[in-house]
Amino acid sequence: MILPRSFYARDTITVARELLGKEIVHRGDAGVTSGIIVETEAYPGGEDLASHSAAGITDRTRVIFGAPGHAYVYLCYGMYWCLNFVVEREGAPGCVLIRALEPLKGMEIMRRRRPRAKSDRELANGPGKLTMALGITRRENGVDLTRGSLTVHTHGGEVPFDIAVTPRIGITKCADLPLRFVRM
DNA sequence: CCGCGGATCTTCT
DNA sequence: GAAGATCCGCGGA
């Protein structure tokens, strides 16, 4: 089942936690690839200076202030694409960074896109790696996650799991907030 | 396994 | 003009 827009139209931390265990599916030119979300980070906006939306509405951040259930894709360090999901109600900023996937469908396609991966678990165990594995680039910025080529689904047969909570990785502002969530 | 530095370019100051 | 939500290869333990 595709997650409905109401799933995303909630507070950032709740959505970041509940995205763990869900399946991201991308239908690209090479075929279908997918993976289970195992690591996320919350970027709630507002007082959080680490959130891109702290800069206000700009060409880059406009999508973060828009309707929930859309993708926010940006270029990191000039070389890597990072995938976020827009959350909170329309007009309120908030997004969730997808930091790692457990590869599921289209493993052959992902291996071709990630020639440097020495094992299957290295295919998508990082924010830049998972966009490479799924073939996600600027083209996907702003797309609707409830229809189209990039969607998020429930994943049946999921057994309960623990969630580890830690500070977010690789930031300098608001670096101590416990906003990173990892499926154990 | 761990730490270090280079690559590379968009965005905001 | 500088920083930045990263990755990879290298060298050492």
mmCIF file with all atom_site columns, C-alpha atoms (C1' of nucleotides) in Angstrom:
data_model
loop_
_atom_site.group_PDB
_atom_site.id
_atom_site.type_symbol
_atom_site.label_atom_id
_atom_site.label_alt_id
_atom_site.label_comp_id
_atom_site.label_asym_id
_atom_site.label_entity_id
_atom_site.label_seq_id
_atom_site.pdbx_PDB_ins_code
_atom_site.Cartn_x
_atom_site.Cartn_y
_atom_site.Cartn_z
_atom_site.occupancy
_atom_site.B_iso_or_equiv
_atom_site.pdbx_formal_charge
_atom_site.auth_seq_id
_atom_site.auth_comp_id
_atom_site.auth_asym_id
_atom_site.auth_atom_id
_atom_site.pdbx_PDB_model_num
ATOM 1   C CA    . MET A 1 1   ? 0.000  0.000  0.000   1.00 0.00 ? 1   MET A CA    1
ATOM 2   C CA    . ILE A 1 2   ? 1.287  3.439  -0.933  1.00 0.00 ? 2   ILE A CA    1
ATOM 3   C CA    . LEU A 1 3   ? 1.566  5.682  2.128   1.00 0.00 ? 3   LEU A CA    1
ATOM 4   C CA    . PRO A 1 4   ? -1.193 8.337  1.893   1.00 0.00 ? 4   PRO A CA    1
ATOM 5   C CA    . ARG A 1 5   ? -0.517 12.059 2.154   1.00 0.00 ? 5   ARG A CA    1
ATOM 6   C CA    . SER A 1 6   ? -1.963 12.033 5.678   1.00 0.00 ? 6   SER A CA    1
ATOM 7   C CA    . PHE A 1 7   ? 1.032  9.904  6.758   1.00 0.00 ? 7   PHE A CA    1
ATOM 8   C CA    . TYR A 1 8   ? 3.364  12.794 5.906   1.00 0.00 ? 8   TYR A CA    1
ATOM 9   C CA    . ALA A 1 9   ? 1.099  15.580 7.203   1.00 0.00 ? 9   ALA A CA    1
ATOM 10  C CA    . ARG A 1 10  ? 2.251  15.078 10.828  1.00 0.00 ? 10  ARG A CA    1
ATOM 11  C CA    . ASP A 1 11  ? 5.092  16.294 13.012  1.00 0.00 ? 11  ASP A CA    1
ATOM 12  C CA    . THR A 1 12  ? 8.567  15.677 11.621  1.00 0.00 ? 12  THR A CA    1
ATOM 13  C CA    . ILE A 1 13  ? 9.865  13.439 14.418  1.00 0.00 ? 13  ILE A CA    1
ATOM 14  C CA    . THR A 1 14  ? 6.845  11.112 14.310  1.00 0.00 ? 14  THR A CA    1
ATOM 15  C CA    . VAL A 1 15  ? 7.169  10.676 10.547  1.00 0.00 ? 15  VAL A CA    1
ATOM 16  C CA    . ALA A 1 16  ? 10.950 10.170 10.764  1.00 0.00 ? 16  ALA A CA    1
ATOM 17  C CA    . ARG A 1 17  ? 10.433 7.309  13.251  1.00 0.00 ? 17  ARG A CA    1
ATOM 18  C CA    . GLU A 1 18  ? 7.535  5.709  11.392  1.00 0.00 ? 18  GLU A CA    1
ATOM 19  C CA    . LEU A 1 19  ? 9.331  5.746  8.034   1.00 0.00 ? 19  LEU A CA    1
ATOM 20  C CA    . LEU A 1 20  ? 11.700 3.078  9.388   1.00 0.00 ? 20  LEU A CA    1
ATOM 21  C CA    . GLY A 1 21  ? 10.730 -0.284 7.872   1.00 0.00 ? 21  GLY A CA    1
ATOM 22  C CA    . LYS A 1 22  ? 8.853  1.254  4.911   1.00 0.00 ? 22  LYS A CA    1
ATOM 23  C CA    . GLU A 1 23  ? 9.844  0.522  1.301   1.00 0.00 ? 23  GLU A CA    1
ATOM 24  C CA    . ILE A 1 24  ? 10.998 3.179  -1.185  1.00 0.00 ? 24  ILE A CA    1
ATOM 25  C CA    . VAL A 1 25  ? 10.295 2.163  -4.809  1.00 0.00 ? 25  VAL A CA    1
ATOM 26  C CA    . HIS A 1 26  ? 11.752 3.958  -7.816  1.00 0.00 ? 26  HIS A CA    1
ATOM 27  C CA    . ARG A 1 27  ? 10.780 3.114  -11.396 1.00 0.00 ? 27  ARG A CA    1
ATOM 28  C CA    . GLY A 1 28  ? 13.639 4.454  -13.509 1.00 0.00 ? 28  GLY A CA    1
ATOM 29  C CA    . ASP A 1 29  ? 14.781 4.000  -17.097 1.00 0.00 ? 29  ASP A CA    1
ATOM 30  C CA    . ALA A 1 30  ? 16.818 0.934  -16.108 1.00 0.00 ? 30  ALA A CA    1
ATOM 31  C CA    . GLY A 1 31  ? 13.914 -0.724 -14.238 1.00 0.00 ? 31  GLY A CA    1
ATOM 32  C CA    . VAL A 1 32  ? 12.502 -0.958 -10.725 1.00 0.00 ? 32  VAL A CA    1
ATOM 33  C CA    . THR A 1 33  ? 14.751 -0.592 -7.686  1.00 0.00 ? 33  THR A CA    1
ATOM 34  C CA    . SER A 1 34  ? 13.650 -0.534 -4.053  1.00 0.00 ? 34  SER A CA    1
ATOM 35  C CA    . GLY A 1 35  ? 14.899 -0.708 -0.477  1.00 0.00 ? 35  GLY A CA    1
ATOM 36  C CA    . ILE A 1 36  ? 13.711 -0.759 3.128   1.00 0.00 ? 36  ILE A CA    1
ATOM 37  C CA    . ILE A 1 37  ? 14.360 2.431  5.096   1.00 0.00 ? 37  ILE A CA    1
ATOM 38  C CA    . VAL A 1 38  ? 16.686 1.678  8.034   1.00 0.00 ? 38  VAL A CA    1
ATOM 39  C CA    . GLU A 1 39  ? 17.996 5.150  8.981   1.00 0.00 ? 39  GLU A CA    1
ATOM 40  C CA    . THR A 1 40  ? 16.405 8.625  8.968   1.00 0.00 ? 40  THR A CA    1
ATOM 41  C CA    . GLU A 1 41  ? 17.009 12.100 10.366  1.00 0.00 ? 41  GLU A CA    1
ATOM 42  C CA    . ALA A 1 42  ? 14.416 14.745 11.281  1.00 0.00 ? 42  ALA A CA    1
ATOM 43  C CA    . TYR A 1 43  ? 14.904 18.353 10.090  1.00 0.00 ? 43  TYR A CA    1
ATOM 44  C CA    . PRO A 1 44  ? 11.890 20.029 11.723  1.00 0.00 ? 44  PRO A CA    1
ATOM 45  C CA    . GLY A 1 45  ? 12.494 23.604 10.559  1.00 0.00 ? 45  GLY A CA    1
ATOM 46  C CA    . GLY A 1 46  ? 11.523 26.407 12.909  1.00 0.00 ? 46  GLY A CA    1
ATOM 47  C CA    . GLU A 1 47  ? 14.142 26.746 15.637  1.00 0.00 ? 47  GLU A CA    1
ATOM 48  C CA    . ASP A 1 48  ? 16.382 24.071 14.103  1.00 0.00 ? 48  ASP A CA    1
ATOM 49  C CA    . LEU A 1 49  ? 19.245 25.991 12.452  1.00 0.00 ? 49  LEU A CA    1
ATOM 50  C CA    . ALA A 1 50  ? 20.536 22.790 10.828  1.00 0.00 ? 50  ALA A CA    1
ATOM 51  C CA    . SER A 1 51  ? 17.404 22.619 8.663   1.00 0.00 ? 51  SER A CA    1
ATOM 52  C CA    . HIS A 1 52  ? 17.759 24.137 5.198   1.00 0.00 ? 52  HIS A CA    1
ATOM 53  C CA    . SER A 1 53  ? 14.391 25.798 5.798   1.00 0.00 ? 53  SER A CA    1
ATOM 54  C CA    . ALA A 1 54  ? 16.052 27.967 8.485   1.00 0.00 ? 54  ALA A CA    1
ATOM 55  C CA    . ALA A 1 55  ? 17.177 30.185 5.579   1.00 0.00 ? 55  ALA A CA    1
ATOM 56  C CA    . GLY A 1 56  ? 13.517 30.919 4.811   1.00 0.00 ? 56  GLY A CA    1
ATOM 57  C CA    . ILE A 1 57  ? 11.810 30.435 1.458   1.00 0.00 ? 57  ILE A CA    1
ATOM 58  C CA    . THR A 1 58  ? 14.365 30.436 -1.383  1.00 0.00 ? 58  THR A CA    1
ATOM 59  C CA    . ASP A 1 59  ? 14.490 28.726 -4.782  1.00 0.00 ? 59  ASP A CA    1
ATOM 60  C CA    . ARG A 1 60  ? 16.051 25.699 -3.095  1.00 0.00 ? 60  ARG A CA    1
ATOM 61  C CA    . THR A 1 61  ? 13.864 25.494 0.006   1.00 0.00 ? 61  THR A CA    1
ATOM 62  C CA    . ARG A 1 62  ? 10.469 26.319 -1.532  1.00 0.00 ? 62  ARG A CA    1
ATOM 63  C CA    . VAL A 1 63  ? 9.477  22.637 -1.742  1.00 0.00 ? 63  VAL A CA    1
ATOM 64  C CA    . ILE A 1 64  ? 10.082 22.168 2.017   1.00 0.00 ? 64  ILE A CA    1
ATOM 65  C CA    . PHE A 1 65  ? 7.350  24.739 2.739   1.00 0.00 ? 65  PHE A CA    1
ATOM 66  C CA    . GLY A 1 66  ? 4.955  23.112 0.272   1.00 0.00 ? 66  GLY A CA    1
ATOM 67  C CA    . ALA A 1 67  ? 2.497  20.220 0.515   1.00 0.00 ? 67  ALA A CA    1
ATOM 68  C CA    . PRO A 1 68  ? 3.595  17.116 2.471   1.00 0.00 ? 68  PRO A CA    1
ATOM 69  C CA    . GLY A 1 69  ? 4.315  13.851 0.678   1.00 0.00 ? 69  GLY A CA    1
ATOM 70  C CA    . HIS A 1 70  ? 6.720  15.305 -1.889  1.00 0.00 ? 70  HIS A CA    1
ATOM 71  C CA    . ALA A 1 71  ? 10.447 14.701 -2.436  1.00 0.00 ? 71  ALA A CA    1
ATOM 72  C CA    . TYR A 1 72  ? 13.100 17.310 -1.592  1.00 0.00 ? 72  TYR A CA    1
ATOM 73  C CA    . VAL A 1 73  ? 16.333 16.428 -3.404  1.00 0.00 ? 73  VAL A CA    1
ATOM 74  C CA    . TYR A 1 74  ? 19.437 18.597 -3.152  1.00 0.00 ? 74  TYR A CA    1
ATOM 75  C CA    . LEU A 1 75  ? 23.110 18.400 -4.157  1.00 0.00 ? 75  LEU A CA    1
ATOM 76  C CA    . CYS A 1 76  ? 25.460 17.816 -1.226  1.00 0.00 ? 76  CYS A CA    1
ATOM 77  C CA    . TYR A 1 77  ? 29.170 18.770 -1.310  1.00 0.00 ? 77  TYR A CA    1
ATOM 78  C CA    . GLY A 1 78  ? 28.882 19.401 -5.050  1.00 0.00 ? 78  GLY A CA    1
ATOM 79  C CA    . MET A 1 79  ? 28.740 15.689 -5.883  1.00 0.00 ? 79  MET A CA    1
ATOM 80  C CA    . TYR A 1 80  ? 26.055 13.701 -4.108  1.00 0.00 ? 80  TYR A CA    1
ATOM 81  C CA    . TRP A 1 81  ? 22.264 13.853 -4.182  1.00 0.00 ? 81  TRP A CA    1
ATOM 82  C CA    . CYS A 1 82  ? 20.398 13.595 -0.878  1.00 0.00 ? 82  CYS A CA    1
ATOM 83  C CA    . LEU A 1 83  ? 16.752 12.468 -0.650  1.00 0.00 ? 83  LEU A CA    1
ATOM 84  C CA    . ASN A 1 84  ? 14.281 13.991 1.816   1.00 0.00 ? 84  ASN A CA    1
ATOM 85  C CA    . PHE A 1 85  ? 10.530 13.666 2.249   1.00 0.00 ? 85  PHE A CA    1
ATOM 86  C CA    . VAL A 1 86  ? 8.511  16.834 2.895   1.00 0.00 ? 86  VAL A CA    1
ATOM 87  C CA    . VAL A 1 87  ? 6.331  16.593 6.022   1.00 0.00 ? 87  VAL A CA    1
ATOM 88  C CA    . GLU A 1 88  ? 4.134  18.800 8.249   1.00 0.00 ? 88  GLU A CA    1
ATOM 89  C CA    . ARG A 1 89  ? 1.082  20.652 6.939   1.00 0.00 ? 89  ARG A CA    1
ATOM 90  C CA    . GLU A 1 90  ? 1.344  22.788 3.800   1.00 0.00 ? 90  GLU A CA    1
ATOM 91  C CA    . GLY A 1 91  ? 2.980  26.117 4.632   1.00 0.00 ? 91  GLY A CA    1
ATOM 92  C CA    . ALA A 1 92  ? 4.933  24.716 7.605   1.00 0.00 ? 92  ALA A CA    1
ATOM 93  C CA    . PRO A 1 93  ? 8.545  23.621 6.962   1.00 0.00 ? 93  PRO A CA    1
ATOM 94  C CA    . GLY A 1 94  ? 9.782  20.143 7.862   1.00 0.00 ? 94  GLY A CA    1
ATOM 95  C CA    . CYS A 1 95  ? 11.498 17.265 6.139   1.00 0.00 ? 95  CYS A CA    1
ATOM 96  C CA    . VAL A 1 96  ? 13.018 13.853 6.803   1.00 0.00 ? 96  VAL A CA    1
ATOM 97  C CA    . LEU A 1 97  ? 16.421 12.892 5.378   1.00 0.00 ? 97  LEU A CA    1
ATOM 98  C CA    . ILE A 1 98  ? 16.647 9.270  4.235   1.00 0.00 ? 98  ILE A CA    1
ATOM 99  C CA    . ARG A 1 99  ? 20.126 8.124  5.342   1.00 0.00 ? 99  ARG A CA    1
ATOM 100 C CA    . ALA A 1 100 ? 20.229 4.386  4.587   1.00 0.00 ? 100 ALA A CA    1
ATOM 101 C CA    . LEU A 1 101 ? 18.331 1.585  2.866   1.00 0.00 ? 101 LEU A CA    1
ATOM 102 C CA    . GLU A 1 102 ? 18.466 -2.188 2.983   1.00 0.00 ? 102 GLU A CA    1
ATOM 103 C CA    . PRO A 1 103 ? 18.443 -3.050 -0.758  1.00 0.00 ? 103 PRO A CA    1
ATOM 104 C CA    . LEU A 1 104 ? 15.424 -5.140 -1.859  1.00 0.00 ? 104 LEU A CA    1
ATOM 105 C CA    . LYS A 1 105 ? 14.385 -5.048 -5.543  1.00 0.00 ? 105 LYS A CA    1
ATOM 106 C CA    . GLY A 1 106 ? 16.618 -4.495 -8.583  1.00 0.00 ? 106 GLY A CA    1
ATOM 107 C CA    . MET A 1 107 ? 19.869 -5.555 -6.915  1.00 0.00 ? 107 MET A CA    1
ATOM 108 C CA    . GLU A 1 108 ? 21.576 -6.039 -10.323 1.00 0.00 ? 108 GLU A CA    1
ATOM 109 C CA    . ILE A 1 109 ? 20.666 -2.494 -11.373 1.00 0.00 ? 109 ILE A CA    1
ATOM 110 C CA    . MET A 1 110 ? 21.944 -1.117 -8.075  1.00 0.00 ? 110 MET A CA    1
ATOM 111 C CA    . ARG A 1 111 ? 25.266 -2.983 -8.387  1.00 0.00 ? 111 ARG A CA    1
ATOM 112 C CA    . ARG A 1 112 ? 25.739 -1.425 -11.834 1.00 0.00 ? 112 ARG A CA    1
ATOM 113 C CA    . ARG A 1 113 ? 25.028 2.056  -10.468 1.00 0.00 ? 113 ARG A CA    1
ATOM 114 C CA    . ARG A 1 114 ? 27.346 1.502  -7.471  1.00 0.00 ? 114 ARG A CA    1
ATOM 115 C CA    . PRO A 1 115 ? 30.465 -0.149 -8.939  1.00 0.00 ? 115 PRO A CA    1
ATOM 116 C CA    . ARG A 1 116 ? 32.513 0.847  -5.878  1.00 0.00 ? 116 ARG A CA    1
ATOM 117 C CA    . ALA A 1 117 ? 30.331 -1.125 -3.448  1.00 0.00 ? 117 ALA A CA    1
ATOM 118 C CA    . LYS A 1 118 ? 32.309 -4.145 -2.242  1.00 0.00 ? 118 LYS A CA    1
ATOM 119 C CA    . SER A 1 119 ? 29.218 -5.876 -0.816  1.00 0.00 ? 119 SER A CA    1
ATOM 120 C CA    . ASP A 1 120 ? 25.437 -5.689 -1.111  1.00 0.00 ? 120 ASP A CA    1
ATOM 121 C CA    . ARG A 1 121 ? 25.111 -3.872 2.190   1.00 0.00 ? 121 ARG A CA    1
ATOM 122 C CA    . GLU A 1 122 ? 27.350 -1.092 0.851   1.00 0.00 ? 122 GLU A CA    1
ATOM 123 C CA    . LEU A 1 123 ? 24.942 -0.433 -2.027  1.00 0.00 ? 123 LEU A CA    1
ATOM 124 C CA    . ALA A 1 124 ? 22.760 2.030  -0.114  1.00 0.00 ? 124 ALA A CA    1
ATOM 125 C CA    . ASN A 1 125 ? 24.169 2.476  3.430   1.00 0.00 ? 125 ASN A CA    1
ATOM 126 C CA    . GLY A 1 126 ? 24.553 6.254  3.171   1.00 0.00 ? 126 GLY A CA    1
ATOM 127 C CA    . PRO A 1 127 ? 22.499 9.243  1.980   1.00 0.00 ? 127 PRO A CA    1
ATOM 128 C CA    . GLY A 1 128 ? 24.579 9.757  -1.179  1.00 0.00 ? 128 GLY A CA    1
ATOM 129 C CA    . LYS A 1 129 ? 24.892 6.050  -1.854  1.00 0.00 ? 129 LYS A CA    1
ATOM 130 C CA    . LEU A 1 130 ? 21.159 5.318  -1.761  1.00 0.00 ? 130 LEU A CA    1
ATOM 131 C CA    . THR A 1 131 ? 20.361 8.014  -4.330  1.00 0.00 ? 131 THR A CA    1
ATOM 132 C CA    . MET A 1 132 ? 23.039 6.543  -6.601  1.00 0.00 ? 132 MET A CA    1
ATOM 133 C CA    . ALA A 1 133 ? 21.626 3.029  -6.100  1.00 0.00 ? 133 ALA A CA    1
ATOM 134 C CA    . LEU A 1 134 ? 18.040 4.143  -6.827  1.00 0.00 ? 134 LEU A CA    1
ATOM 135 C CA    . GLY A 1 135 ? 19.014 6.510  -9.647  1.00 0.00 ? 135 GLY A CA    1
ATOM 136 C CA    . ILE A 1 136 ? 17.619 9.601  -7.924  1.00 0.00 ? 136 ILE A CA    1
ATOM 137 C CA    . THR A 1 137 ? 18.818 13.057 -9.015  1.00 0.00 ? 137 THR A CA    1
ATOM 138 C CA    . ARG A 1 138 ? 17.535 16.633 -9.298  1.00 0.00 ? 138 ARG A CA    1
ATOM 139 C CA    . ARG A 1 139 ? 14.836 15.273 -11.636 1.00 0.00 ? 139 ARG A CA    1
ATOM 140 C CA    . GLU A 1 140 ? 13.032 13.859 -8.606  1.00 0.00 ? 140 GLU A CA    1
ATOM 141 C CA    . ASN A 1 141 ? 13.022 17.150 -6.675  1.00 0.00 ? 141 ASN A CA    1
ATOM 142 C CA    . GLY A 1 142 ? 9.420  18.098 -5.907  1.00 0.00 ? 142 GLY A CA    1
ATOM 143 C CA    . VAL A 1 143 ? 7.777  14.901 -7.187  1.00 0.00 ? 143 VAL A CA    1
ATOM 144 C CA    . ASP A 1 144 ? 4.628  13.584 -5.490  1.00 0.00 ? 144 ASP A CA    1
ATOM 145 C CA    . LEU A 1 145 ? 5.402  10.485 -3.401  1.00 0.00 ? 145 LEU A CA    1
ATOM 146 C CA    . THR A 1 146 ? 1.785  9.274  -3.471  1.00 0.00 ? 146 THR A CA    1
ATOM 147 C CA    . ARG A 1 147 ? 1.715  8.701  -7.246  1.00 0.00 ? 147 ARG A CA    1
ATOM 148 C CA    . GLY A 1 148 ? 4.227  8.386  -10.078 1.00 0.00 ? 148 GLY A CA    1
ATOM 149 C CA    . SER A 1 149 ? 7.696  6.865  -10.405 1.00 0.00 ? 149 SER A CA    1
ATOM 150 C CA    . LEU A 1 150 ? 8.909  7.448  -6.829  1.00 0.00 ? 150 LEU A CA    1
ATOM 151 C CA    . THR A 1 151 ? 6.636  6.058  -4.104  1.00 0.00 ? 151 THR A CA    1
ATOM 152 C CA    . VAL A 1 152 ? 6.811  4.791  -0.513  1.00 0.00 ? 152 VAL A CA    1
ATOM 153 C CA    . HIS A 1 153 ? 4.990  1.646  0.598   1.00 0.00 ? 153 HIS A CA    1
ATOM 154 C CA    . THR A 1 154 ? 4.157  -0.346 3.688   1.00 0.00 ? 154 THR A CA    1
ATOM 155 C CA    . HIS A 1 155 ? 6.184  -3.537 3.845   1.00 0.00 ? 155 HIS A CA    1
ATOM 156 C CA    . GLY A 1 156 ? 4.213  -6.559 5.026   1.00 0.00 ? 156 GLY A CA    1
ATOM 157 C CA    . GLY A 1 157 ? 5.485  -9.177 7.431   1.00 0.00 ? 157 GLY A CA    1
ATOM 158 C CA    . GLU A 1 158 ? 7.526  -6.629 9.324   1.00 0.00 ? 158 GLU A CA    1
ATOM 159 C CA    . VAL A 1 159 ? 8.402  -7.832 12.791  1.00 0.00 ? 159 VAL A CA    1
ATOM 160 C CA    . PRO A 1 160 ? 8.658  -5.254 15.608  1.00 0.00 ? 160 PRO A CA    1
ATOM 161 C CA    . PHE A 1 161 ? 12.065 -3.631 15.985  1.00 0.00 ? 161 PHE A CA    1
ATOM 162 C CA    . ASP A 1 162 ? 13.872 -1.287 18.343  1.00 0.00 ? 162 ASP A CA    1
ATOM 163 C CA    . ILE A 1 163 ? 14.784 2.253  17.301  1.00 0.00 ? 163 ILE A CA    1
ATOM 164 C CA    . ALA A 1 164 ? 18.148 3.741  18.283  1.00 0.00 ? 164 ALA A CA    1
ATOM 165 C CA    . VAL A 1 165 ? 18.119 7.539  18.729  1.00 0.00 ? 165 VAL A CA    1
ATOM 166 C CA    . THR A 1 166 ? 21.317 9.597  18.316  1.00 0.00 ? 166 THR A CA    1
ATOM 167 C CA    . PRO A 1 167 ? 22.448 13.103 17.259  1.00 0.00 ? 167 PRO A CA    1
ATOM 168 C CA    . ARG A 1 168 ? 22.419 13.825 13.540  1.00 0.00 ? 168 ARG A CA    1
ATOM 169 C CA    . ILE A 1 169 ? 25.504 13.106 11.430  1.00 0.00 ? 169 ILE A CA    1
ATOM 170 C CA    . GLY A 1 170 ? 27.729 15.591 9.632   1.00 0.00 ? 170 GLY A CA    1
ATOM 171 C CA    . ILE A 1 171 ? 26.231 18.878 10.856  1.00 0.00 ? 171 ILE A CA    1
ATOM 172 C CA    . THR A 1 172 ? 27.695 21.667 13.015  1.00 0.00 ? 172 THR A CA    1
ATOM 173 C CA    . LYS A 1 173 ? 24.580 23.660 13.992  1.00 0.00 ? 173 LYS A CA    1
ATOM 174 C CA    . CYS A 1 174 ? 22.218 22.115 16.558  1.00 0.00 ? 174 CYS A CA    1
ATOM 175 C CA    . ALA A 1 175 ? 24.522 19.095 16.467  1.00 0.00 ? 175 ALA A CA    1
ATOM 176 C CA    . ASP A 1 176 ? 23.415 17.683 19.835  1.00 0.00 ? 176 ASP A CA    1
ATOM 177 C CA    . LEU A 1 177 ? 19.678 17.234 19.221  1.00 0.00 ? 177 LEU A CA    1
ATOM 178 C CA    . PRO A 1 178 ? 18.572 13.550 19.262  1.00 0.00 ? 178 PRO A CA    1
ATOM 179 C CA    . LEU A 1 179 ? 16.982 13.534 15.815  1.00 0.00 ? 179 LEU A CA    1
ATOM 180 C CA    . ARG A 1 180 ? 18.602 10.540 14.077  1.00 0.00 ? 180 ARG A CA    1
ATOM 181 C CA    . PHE A 1 181 ? 16.667 7.258  14.059  1.00 0.00 ? 181 PHE A CA    1
ATOM 182 C CA    . VAL A 1 182 ? 18.101 3.831  13.203  1.00 0.00 ? 182 VAL A CA    1
ATOM 183 C CA    . ARG A 1 183 ? 16.214 0.538  12.871  1.00 0.00 ? 183 ARG A CA    1
ATOM 184 C CA    . MET A 1 184 ? 17.948 -2.056 15.063  1.00 0.00 ? 184 MET A CA    1
ATOM 185 C "C1'" . DC  B 2 1   ? 38.773 -1.176 12.198  1.00 0.00 ? 1   DC  B "C1'" 1
ATOM 186 C "C1'" . DC  B 2 2   ? 40.088 3.988  12.476  1.00 0.00 ? 2   DC  B "C1'" 1
ATOM 187 C "C1'" . DG  B 2 3   ? 41.515 8.693  10.961  1.00 0.00 ? 3   DG  B "C1'" 1
ATOM 188 C "C1'" . DC  B 2 4   ? 42.749 11.791 7.322   1.00 0.00 ? 4   DC  B "C1'" 1
ATOM 189 C "C1'" . DG  B 2 5   ? 42.316 14.573 3.107   1.00 0.00 ? 5   DG  B "C1'" 1
ATOM 190 C "C1'" . DG  B 2 6   ? 40.775 15.393 -1.665  1.00 0.00 ? 6   DG  B "C1'" 1
ATOM 191 C "C1'" . DA  B 2 7   ? 37.088 15.816 -4.984  1.00 0.00 ? 7   DA  B "C1'" 1
ATOM 192 C "C1'" . DT  B 2 8   ? 33.529 19.293 -6.681  1.00 0.00 ? 8   DT  B "C1'" 1
ATOM 193 C "C1'" . DC  B 2 9   ? 29.812 22.919 -7.185  1.00 0.00 ? 9   DC  B "C1'" 1
ATOM 194 C "C1'" . DT  B 2 10  ? 25.467 25.029 -5.561  1.00 0.00 ? 10  DT  B "C1'" 1
ATOM 195 C "C1'" . DT  B 2 11  ? 23.717 28.193 -2.295  1.00 0.00 ? 11  DT  B "C1'" 1
ATOM 196 C "C1'" . DC  B 2 12  ? 23.736 31.907 0.666   1.00 0.00 ? 12  DC  B "C1'" 1
ATOM 197 C "C1'" . DT  B 2 13  ? 26.663 35.687 2.924   1.00 0.00 ? 13  DT  B "C1'" 1
ATOM 198 C "C1'" . DG  C 3 1   ? 34.013 33.855 -0.933  1.00 0.00 ? 1   DG  C "C1'" 1
ATOM 199 C "C1'" . DA  C 3 2   ? 33.255 30.057 2.116   1.00 0.00 ? 2   DA  C "C1'" 1
ATOM 200 C "C1'" . DA  C 3 3   ? 30.723 26.352 3.852   1.00 0.00 ? 3   DA  C "C1'" 1
ATOM 201 C "C1'" . DG  C 3 4   ? 28.459 22.253 3.316   1.00 0.00 ? 4   DG  C "C1'" 1
ATOM 202 C "C1'" . DA  C 3 5   ? 22.743 16.837 5.940   1.00 0.00 ? 5   DA  C "C1'" 1
ATOM 203 C "C1'" . DT  C 3 6   ? 29.299 12.856 1.640   1.00 0.00 ? 6   DT  C "C1'" 1
ATOM 204 C "C1'" . DC  C 3 7   ? 32.102 9.267  -0.243  1.00 0.00 ? 7   DC  C "C1'" 1
ATOM 205 C "C1'" . DC  C 3 8   ? 36.327 6.954  -1.231  1.00 0.00 ? 8   DC  C "C1'" 1
ATOM 206 C "C1'" . DG  C 3 9   ? 41.096 5.540  -1.079  1.00 0.00 ? 9   DG  C "C1'" 1
ATOM 207 C "C1'" . DC  C 3 10  ? 45.072 5.537  1.569   1.00 0.00 ? 10  DC  C "C1'" 1
ATOM 208 C "C1'" . DG  C 3 11  ? 48.038 4.553  5.413   1.00 0.00 ? 11  DG  C "C1'" 1
ATOM 209 C "C1'" . DG  C 3 12  ? 48.502 2.753  10.025  1.00 0.00 ? 12  DG  C "C1'" 1
ATOM 210 C "C1'" . DA  C 3 13  ? 47.076 -0.236 14.120  1.00 0.00 ? 13  DA  C "C1'" 1
#
